[in-house]
């Protein structure tokens, strides 16, 4: 069960603001959010159930105090969880911040390799101030956001038990090489690509290690899965009248080659395990600026980014197929 007192910083993020939390089990994440994001998840549940499989499961909301020692919300209604145990919220004033509680997409992976693709050439909604619009338009025009309708917003890849030293030309983009064998590429990494060379970023994501036979086989399977999912997401949103600014497609696959092989065996054999490990996952996330606009037609701004992603995944799959 979910224990709000066990919330702590969530390490497996690819991009975005600080402040994402996870519980001890790692099944859920709790993220600071806007009212619009909660409303979007609720409306998907109530009115667009066909989209639900493409989003992390929405589990509720939480008020988290700034020092994270006190928590309340519809998970522990009327009560706050403090260092001293459960206390009545009644009569207490708390500086709290609204959080959304979601299924953790990286749960079930031993070494999740994560790619965050930020959608849209227009990255702001109508609430944004002129300065913010101008700044985001400038970034869009200088990156594949403008040319392709999406850009790489962040990436984490498992480089093997001992991550190799970072190449000189990547140094400015690698925020950290942690002991767990990861390279964590910052938001500037994805901004350096043009429409012509952005497939290189995808290649770095899908072949992070030695291009061994096992790695190429995995890449082929994972790309096939990604392609199917992104096409399904595109189709689903083509039938909707949403407007999503700066939403992301989050791609995840198992980065540990041995674990990947083991998981494949378990899934192929159909072994009945309670919490089956995962090979790959694709979900839409980040609906801080997402709303519905009946009568306005599909959200071309983000769908264009989905189409570009499909095209790149198709080309890469062909290339990897030739190499195996
Ligand atoms: P923002 O960009 O506004 O900070 P996001 O919703 O994009 O917020 O979340 C930031 C990062 O947190 C994402 O890039 C992703 O790596 C991670 N993340 C967000 N939601 C989930 C989730 N449900 N499961 C796993 N990781 C998530
Ligand atoms: Mn984001």
GROMACS .gro file of C-alpha atoms and ligand atoms in nm:
model
  352
    1UNK     CA    1   0.000   0.000   0.000
    2UNK     CA    2   0.098   0.361  -0.057
    3UNK     CA    3   0.260   0.520   0.247
    4UNK     CA    4   0.271   0.901   0.213
    5UNK     CA    5   0.524   0.931   0.495
    6UNK     CA    6   0.781   0.749   0.283
    7UNK     CA    7   0.792   1.013   0.007
    8UNK     CA    8   1.141   1.110  -0.102
    9UNK     CA    9   1.318   1.257  -0.404
   10UNK     CA   10   1.267   1.051  -0.718
   11UNK     CA   11   1.594   0.993  -0.902
   12UNK     CA   12   1.475   0.845  -1.230
   13UNK     CA   13   1.377   1.164  -1.408
   14UNK     CA   14   1.493   1.255  -1.757
   15UNK     CA   15   1.396   1.622  -1.761
   16UNK     CA   16   1.179   1.887  -1.602
   17UNK     CA   17   1.165   2.068  -1.269
   18UNK     CA   18   1.304   1.938  -0.943
   19UNK     CA   19   1.057   1.819  -0.685
   20UNK     CA   20   0.933   1.489  -0.823
   21UNK     CA   21   0.885   1.248  -0.529
   22UNK     CA   22   0.837   0.875  -0.506
   23UNK     CA   23   0.726   0.641  -0.230
   24UNK     CA   24   0.939   0.368  -0.079
   25UNK     CA   25   0.806   0.094  -0.306
   26UNK     CA   26   0.859   0.308  -0.617
   27UNK     CA   27   0.513   0.224  -0.752
   28UNK     CA   28   0.399   0.586  -0.758
   29UNK     CA   29   0.541   0.930  -0.814
   30UNK     CA   30   0.406   1.254  -0.666
   31UNK     CA   31   0.481   1.567  -0.866
   32UNK     CA   32   0.409   1.936  -0.802
   33UNK     CA   33   0.140   2.028  -1.053
   34UNK     CA   34  -0.105   2.284  -1.182
   35UNK     CA   35  -0.482   2.266  -1.137
   36UNK     CA   36  -0.507   2.222  -1.516
   37UNK     CA   37  -0.302   1.902  -1.504
   38UNK     CA   38  -0.532   1.747  -1.239
   39UNK     CA   39  -0.835   1.850  -1.441
   40UNK     CA   40  -0.688   1.698  -1.755
   41UNK     CA   41  -0.627   1.360  -1.587
   42UNK     CA   42  -0.978   1.366  -1.435
   43UNK     CA   43  -1.139   1.446  -1.770
   44UNK     CA   44  -0.947   1.164  -1.936
   45UNK     CA   45  -1.084   0.923  -1.675
   46UNK     CA   46  -1.439   1.054  -1.705
   47UNK     CA   47  -1.474   1.142  -2.072
   48UNK     CA   48  -1.182   1.000  -2.274
   49UNK     CA   49  -1.121   0.647  -2.145
   50UNK     CA   50  -0.966   0.553  -2.483
   51UNK     CA   51  -0.673   0.785  -2.398
   52UNK     CA   52  -0.619   0.639  -2.050
   53UNK     CA   53  -0.390   0.351  -2.162
   54UNK     CA   54  -0.153   0.613  -2.309
   55UNK     CA   55  -0.115   0.807  -1.981
   56UNK     CA   56   0.023   0.696  -1.644
   57UNK     CA   57  -0.261   0.584  -1.416
   58UNK     CA   58  -0.396   0.880  -1.218
   59UNK     CA   59  -0.412   0.789  -0.848
   60UNK     CA   60  -0.519   1.115  -0.683
   61UNK     CA   61  -0.376   1.432  -0.534
   62UNK     CA   62  -0.169   1.514  -0.229
   63UNK     CA   63  -0.084   1.830  -0.038
   64UNK     CA   64   0.283   1.811   0.052
   65UNK     CA   65   0.443   2.061   0.290
   66UNK     CA   66   0.754   2.234   0.164
   67UNK     CA   67   0.982   2.032   0.392
   68UNK     CA   68   0.801   1.712   0.289
   69UNK     CA   69   0.741   1.616   0.652
   70UNK     CA   70   0.366   1.657   0.631
   71UNK     CA   71   0.130   1.521   0.374
   72UNK     CA   72  -0.243   1.528   0.328
   73UNK     CA   73  -0.486   1.468   0.047
   74UNK     CA   74  -0.745   1.227  -0.072
   75UNK     CA   75  -0.509   0.940   0.003
   76UNK     CA   76  -0.522   1.013   0.378
   77UNK     CA   77  -0.829   1.227   0.392
   78UNK     CA   78  -0.846   1.480   0.675
   79UNK     CA   79  -0.521   1.360   0.827
   80UNK     CA   80  -0.163   1.464   0.790
   81UNK     CA   81   0.130   1.232   0.806
   82UNK     CA   82   0.407   1.382   1.017
   83UNK     CA   83   0.735   1.257   1.159
   84UNK     CA   84   0.536   1.173   1.473
   85UNK     CA   85   0.279   0.966   1.291
   86UNK     CA   86  -0.071   1.044   1.175
   87UNK     CA   87  -0.228   1.365   1.308
   88UNK     CA   88  -0.558   1.542   1.251
   89UNK     CA   89  -0.524   1.822   0.995
   90UNK     CA   90  -0.804   2.011   1.176
   91UNK     CA   91  -0.685   2.337   1.331
   92UNK     CA   92  -0.341   2.326   1.174
   93UNK     CA   93  -0.216   2.565   0.914
   94UNK     CA   94   0.026   2.427   0.666
   95UNK     CA   95   0.223   2.571   0.378
   96UNK     CA   96   0.152   2.299   0.127
   97UNK     CA   97   0.187   2.248  -0.242
   98UNK     CA   98  -0.053   2.058  -0.462
   99UNK     CA   99   0.091   1.733  -0.601
  100UNK     CA  100  -0.047   1.485  -0.847
  101UNK     CA  101  -0.002   1.114  -0.769
  102UNK     CA  102   0.065   0.898  -1.072
  103UNK     CA  103   0.175   0.550  -1.163
  104UNK     CA  104   0.556   0.548  -1.187
  105UNK     CA  105   0.627   0.453  -1.548
  106UNK     CA  106   0.979   0.340  -1.462
  107UNK     CA  107   0.856   0.094  -1.199
  108UNK     CA  108   0.931  -0.265  -1.299
  109UNK     CA  109   1.258  -0.176  -1.471
  110UNK     CA  110   1.597  -0.257  -1.323
  111UNK     CA  111   1.785   0.010  -1.521
  112UNK     CA  112   1.529   0.226  -1.701
  113UNK     CA  113   1.667   0.409  -2.007
  114UNK     CA  114   1.452   0.720  -2.042
  115UNK     CA  115   1.392   0.964  -2.327
  116UNK     CA  116   1.166   1.268  -2.285
  117UNK     CA  117   1.038   1.412  -2.616
  118UNK     CA  118   0.876   1.752  -2.567
  119UNK     CA  119   0.596   1.813  -2.818
  120UNK     CA  120   0.496   2.126  -3.006
  121UNK     CA  121   0.649   2.412  -3.202
  122UNK     CA  122   0.437   2.647  -2.992
  123UNK     CA  123   0.533   2.571  -2.633
  124UNK     CA  124   0.315   2.822  -2.445
  125UNK     CA  125  -0.057   2.848  -2.373
  126UNK     CA  126  -0.268   3.163  -2.372
  127UNK     CA  127  -0.194   3.225  -2.001
  128UNK     CA  128   0.177   3.284  -2.066
  129UNK     CA  129   0.316   3.638  -2.034
  130UNK     CA  130   0.466   3.803  -2.346
  131UNK     CA  131   0.826   3.758  -2.217
  132UNK     CA  132   0.773   3.387  -2.166
  133UNK     CA  133   0.615   3.350  -2.509
  134UNK     CA  134   0.908   3.530  -2.671
  135UNK     CA  135   1.165   3.319  -2.485
  136UNK     CA  136   0.996   2.989  -2.573
  137UNK     CA  137   0.947   3.098  -2.937
  138UNK     CA  138   1.317   3.173  -2.957
  139UNK     CA  139   1.411   2.828  -2.824
  140UNK     CA  140   1.160   2.666  -3.057
  141UNK     CA  141   1.298   2.846  -3.363
  142UNK     CA  142   1.654   2.743  -3.275
  143UNK     CA  143   1.576   2.372  -3.217
  144UNK     CA  144   1.386   2.082  -3.371
  145UNK     CA  145   1.080   2.205  -3.179
  146UNK     CA  146   1.031   2.447  -3.465
  147UNK     CA  147   1.145   2.229  -3.755
  148UNK     CA  148   0.994   1.895  -3.647
  149UNK     CA  149   0.738   1.982  -3.380
  150UNK     CA  150   0.930   1.808  -3.102
  151UNK     CA  151   1.271   1.808  -2.938
  152UNK     CA  152   1.470   1.585  -2.705
  153UNK     CA  153   1.410   1.741  -2.362
  154UNK     CA  154   1.618   1.498  -2.160
  155UNK     CA  155   1.770   1.153  -2.158
  156UNK     CA  156   1.914   0.897  -1.914
  157UNK     CA  157   2.101   0.593  -2.037
  158UNK     CA  158   2.262   0.305  -1.854
  159UNK     CA  159   2.617   0.274  -1.987
  160UNK     CA  160   2.707  -0.052  -1.812
  161UNK     CA  161   2.820  -0.131  -1.458
  162UNK     CA  162   3.108   0.113  -1.496
  163UNK     CA  163   2.999   0.408  -1.705
  164UNK     CA  164   3.281   0.507  -1.941
  165UNK     CA  165   3.436   0.852  -1.930
  166UNK     CA  166   3.228   1.112  -2.111
  167UNK     CA  167   3.353   1.208  -2.458
  168UNK     CA  168   3.495   1.560  -2.477
  169UNK     CA  169   3.219   1.685  -2.712
  170UNK     CA  170   2.948   1.567  -2.472
  171UNK     CA  171   3.097   1.697  -2.147
  172UNK     CA  172   2.890   2.014  -2.137
  173UNK     CA  173   2.567   1.814  -2.173
  174UNK     CA  174   2.626   1.534  -1.924
  175UNK     CA  175   2.503   1.657  -1.587
  176UNK     CA  176   2.616   1.358  -1.396
  177UNK     CA  177   2.770   1.017  -1.431
  178UNK     CA  178   2.646   0.838  -1.124
  179UNK     CA  179   2.799   0.528  -0.970
  180UNK     CA  180   2.502   0.328  -1.087
  181UNK     CA  181   2.640   0.350  -1.441
  182UNK     CA  182   2.416   0.620  -1.588
  183UNK     CA  183   2.479   0.914  -1.810
  184UNK     CA  184   2.225   1.187  -1.746
  185UNK     CA  185   2.203   1.430  -2.037
  186UNK     CA  186   2.068   1.774  -1.958
  187UNK     CA  187   1.813   1.984  -2.143
  188UNK     CA  188   2.081   2.157  -2.354
  189UNK     CA  189   2.175   1.824  -2.517
  190UNK     CA  190   1.854   1.799  -2.715
  191UNK     CA  191   1.873   2.164  -2.817
  192UNK     CA  192   2.190   2.113  -3.021
  193UNK     CA  193   2.025   1.889  -3.280
  194UNK     CA  194   1.890   1.996  -3.617
  195UNK     CA  195   1.617   1.816  -3.812
  196UNK     CA  196   1.896   1.649  -4.012
  197UNK     CA  197   2.098   1.506  -3.723
  198UNK     CA  198   1.844   1.446  -3.446
  199UNK     CA  199   1.837   1.071  -3.533
  200UNK     CA  200   2.186   1.065  -3.377
  201UNK     CA  201   2.027   1.149  -3.042
  202UNK     CA  202   1.783   0.860  -3.082
  203UNK     CA  203   2.073   0.629  -3.173
  204UNK     CA  204   2.265   0.733  -2.861
  205UNK     CA  205   1.951   0.649  -2.663
  206UNK     CA  206   1.876   0.313  -2.824
  207UNK     CA  207   2.239   0.189  -2.852
  208UNK     CA  208   2.405   0.330  -2.539
  209UNK     CA  209   2.666   0.058  -2.497
  210UNK     CA  210   2.881  -0.140  -2.737
  211UNK     CA  211   2.652  -0.219  -3.032
  212UNK     CA  212   2.692  -0.587  -2.948
  213UNK     CA  213   2.464  -0.837  -3.120
  214UNK     CA  214   2.247  -0.852  -2.808
  215UNK     CA  215   2.221  -0.474  -2.797
  216UNK     CA  216   2.126  -0.449  -3.166
  217UNK     CA  217   1.861  -0.720  -3.121
  218UNK     CA  218   1.718  -0.534  -2.823
  219UNK     CA  219   1.719  -0.208  -3.020
  220UNK     CA  220   1.521  -0.372  -3.299
  221UNK     CA  221   1.258  -0.508  -3.059
  222UNK     CA  222   1.232  -0.190  -2.856
  223UNK     CA  223   1.209   0.034  -3.166
  224UNK     CA  224   0.933  -0.190  -3.304
  225UNK     CA  225   0.743  -0.152  -2.977
  226UNK     CA  226   0.801   0.226  -2.957
  227UNK     CA  227   0.683   0.269  -3.315
  228UNK     CA  228   0.358   0.082  -3.249
  229UNK     CA  229   0.288   0.282  -2.934
  230UNK     CA  230   0.366   0.625  -3.079
  231UNK     CA  231   0.146   0.546  -3.382
  232UNK     CA  232  -0.136   0.448  -3.144
  233UNK     CA  233  -0.090   0.769  -2.945
  234UNK     CA  234  -0.095   0.975  -3.265
  235UNK     CA  235  -0.412   0.803  -3.384
  236UNK     CA  236  -0.580   0.849  -3.045
  237UNK     CA  237  -0.507   1.224  -3.033
  238UNK     CA  238  -0.604   1.275  -3.399
  239UNK     CA  239  -0.959   1.192  -3.294
  240UNK     CA  240  -0.954   1.446  -3.007
  241UNK     CA  241  -0.986   1.822  -2.975
  242UNK     CA  242  -0.716   1.879  -2.714
  243UNK     CA  243  -0.453   2.153  -2.693
  244UNK     CA  244  -0.137   2.039  -2.516
  245UNK     CA  245   0.157   2.278  -2.490
  246UNK     CA  246   0.491   2.127  -2.381
  247UNK     CA  247   0.347   1.781  -2.312
  248UNK     CA  248   0.593   1.494  -2.361
  249UNK     CA  249   0.614   1.144  -2.494
  250UNK     CA  250   0.813   0.949  -2.235
  251UNK     CA  251   0.996   0.645  -2.375
  252UNK     CA  252   1.143   0.384  -2.139
  253UNK     CA  253   1.314   0.051  -2.193
  254UNK     CA  254   1.520  -0.193  -1.986
  255UNK     CA  255   1.880  -0.075  -1.998
  256UNK     CA  256   2.038  -0.379  -1.834
  257UNK     CA  257   2.099  -0.634  -2.112
  258UNK     CA  258   2.096  -0.935  -1.878
  259UNK     CA  259   1.777  -0.819  -1.710
  260UNK     CA  260   1.625  -0.758  -2.054
  261UNK     CA  261   1.701  -1.118  -2.157
  262UNK     CA  262   1.568  -1.255  -1.827
  263UNK     CA  263   1.248  -1.052  -1.857
  264UNK     CA  264   1.195  -1.173  -2.213
  265UNK     CA  265   1.224  -1.531  -2.091
  266UNK     CA  266   0.968  -1.475  -1.816
  267UNK     CA  267   0.724  -1.304  -2.053
  268UNK     CA  268   0.772  -1.563  -2.331
  269UNK     CA  269   0.721  -1.854  -2.091
  270UNK     CA  270   0.409  -1.684  -1.957
  271UNK     CA  271   0.531  -1.750  -1.603
  272UNK     CA  272   0.275  -1.624  -1.352
  273UNK     CA  273   0.459  -1.356  -1.156
  274UNK     CA  274   0.276  -1.108  -0.938
  275UNK     CA  275   0.454  -0.796  -1.062
  276UNK     CA  276   0.592  -0.879  -1.406
  277UNK     CA  277   0.911  -0.695  -1.503
  278UNK     CA  278   0.889  -0.473  -1.811
  279UNK     CA  279   1.083  -0.453  -2.138
  280UNK     CA  280   0.960  -0.112  -2.255
  281UNK     CA  281   0.691   0.151  -2.199
  282UNK     CA  282   0.561   0.460  -2.380
  283UNK     CA  283   0.331   0.717  -2.217
  284UNK     CA  284   0.222   1.075  -2.268
  285UNK     CA  285   0.308   1.295  -1.967
  286UNK     CA  286   0.317   1.658  -1.854
  287UNK     CA  287  -0.028   1.812  -1.897
  288UNK     CA  288   0.043   2.133  -1.705
  289UNK     CA  289  -0.082   2.325  -2.012
  290UNK     CA  290  -0.337   2.084  -2.158
  291UNK     CA  291  -0.707   2.161  -2.209
  292UNK     CA  292  -1.003   2.062  -2.429
  293UNK     CA  293  -1.136   2.272  -2.714
  294UNK     CA  294  -1.454   2.121  -2.858
  295UNK     CA  295  -1.516   2.235  -3.214
  296UNK     CA  296  -1.155   2.337  -3.277
  297UNK     CA  297  -1.034   2.012  -3.435
  298UNK     CA  298  -0.724   1.805  -3.353
  299UNK     CA  299  -0.412   1.942  -3.185
  300UNK     CA  300  -0.190   1.979  -3.495
  301UNK     CA  301   0.081   2.148  -3.287
  302UNK     CA  302   0.161   1.833  -3.088
  303UNK     CA  303   0.048   1.579  -3.350
  304UNK     CA  304   0.314   1.713  -3.588
  305UNK     CA  305   0.577   1.617  -3.331
  306UNK     CA  306   0.426   1.269  -3.302
  307UNK     CA  307   0.442   1.226  -3.681
  308UNK     CA  308   0.806   1.337  -3.691
  309UNK     CA  309   0.884   1.090  -3.412
  310UNK     CA  310   0.715   0.807  -3.603
  311UNK     CA  311   0.920   0.890  -3.914
  312UNK     CA  312   1.249   0.890  -3.720
  313UNK     CA  313   1.165   0.562  -3.542
  314UNK     CA  314   1.080   0.401  -3.879
  315UNK     CA  315   1.409   0.511  -4.035
  316UNK     CA  316   1.607   0.392  -3.732
  317UNK     CA  317   1.432   0.057  -3.730
  318UNK     CA  318   1.525   0.008  -4.097
  319UNK     CA  319   1.885   0.100  -4.022
  320UNK     CA  320   1.913  -0.127  -3.718
  321UNK     CA  321   1.741  -0.406  -3.912
  322UNK     CA  322   2.010  -0.385  -4.181
  323UNK     CA  323   2.283  -0.396  -3.915
  324UNK     CA  324   2.155  -0.716  -3.747
  325LIG     P1  325   0.786   1.917  -1.564
  325LIG     O1  326   0.853   1.908  -1.698
  325LIG     O2  327   0.678   2.019  -1.564
  325LIG     O3  328   0.882   1.936  -1.453
  325LIG     P2  329   0.701   1.641  -1.609
  325LIG     O4  330   0.563   1.587  -1.590
  325LIG     O5  331   0.750   1.650  -1.747
  325LIG     O6  332   0.709   1.780  -1.532
  325LIG     O7  333   0.800   1.549  -1.523
  325LIG     C1  334   0.940   1.570  -1.521
  325LIG     C2  335   1.015   1.439  -1.540
  325LIG     O8  336   0.972   1.346  -1.442
  325LIG     C3  337   0.990   1.372  -1.675
  325LIG     O9  338   1.085   1.410  -1.771
  325LIG     C4  339   1.001   1.225  -1.642
  325LIG    O10  340   1.135   1.179  -1.656
  325LIG     C5  341   0.960   1.217  -1.496
  325LIG     N1  342   0.820   1.172  -1.483
  325LIG     C6  343   0.707   1.247  -1.491
  325LIG     N2  344   0.596   1.173  -1.473
  325LIG     C7  345   0.639   1.046  -1.453
  325LIG     C8  346   0.572   0.921  -1.426
  325LIG     N3  347   0.439   0.914  -1.417
  325LIG     N4  348   0.649   0.811  -1.412
  325LIG     C9  349   0.784   0.817  -1.420
  325LIG     N5  350   0.851   0.930  -1.444
  325LIG    C10  351   0.781   1.044  -1.461
  326LIG    MN1  352   0.816   1.805  -1.877
   0.00000   0.00000   0.00000
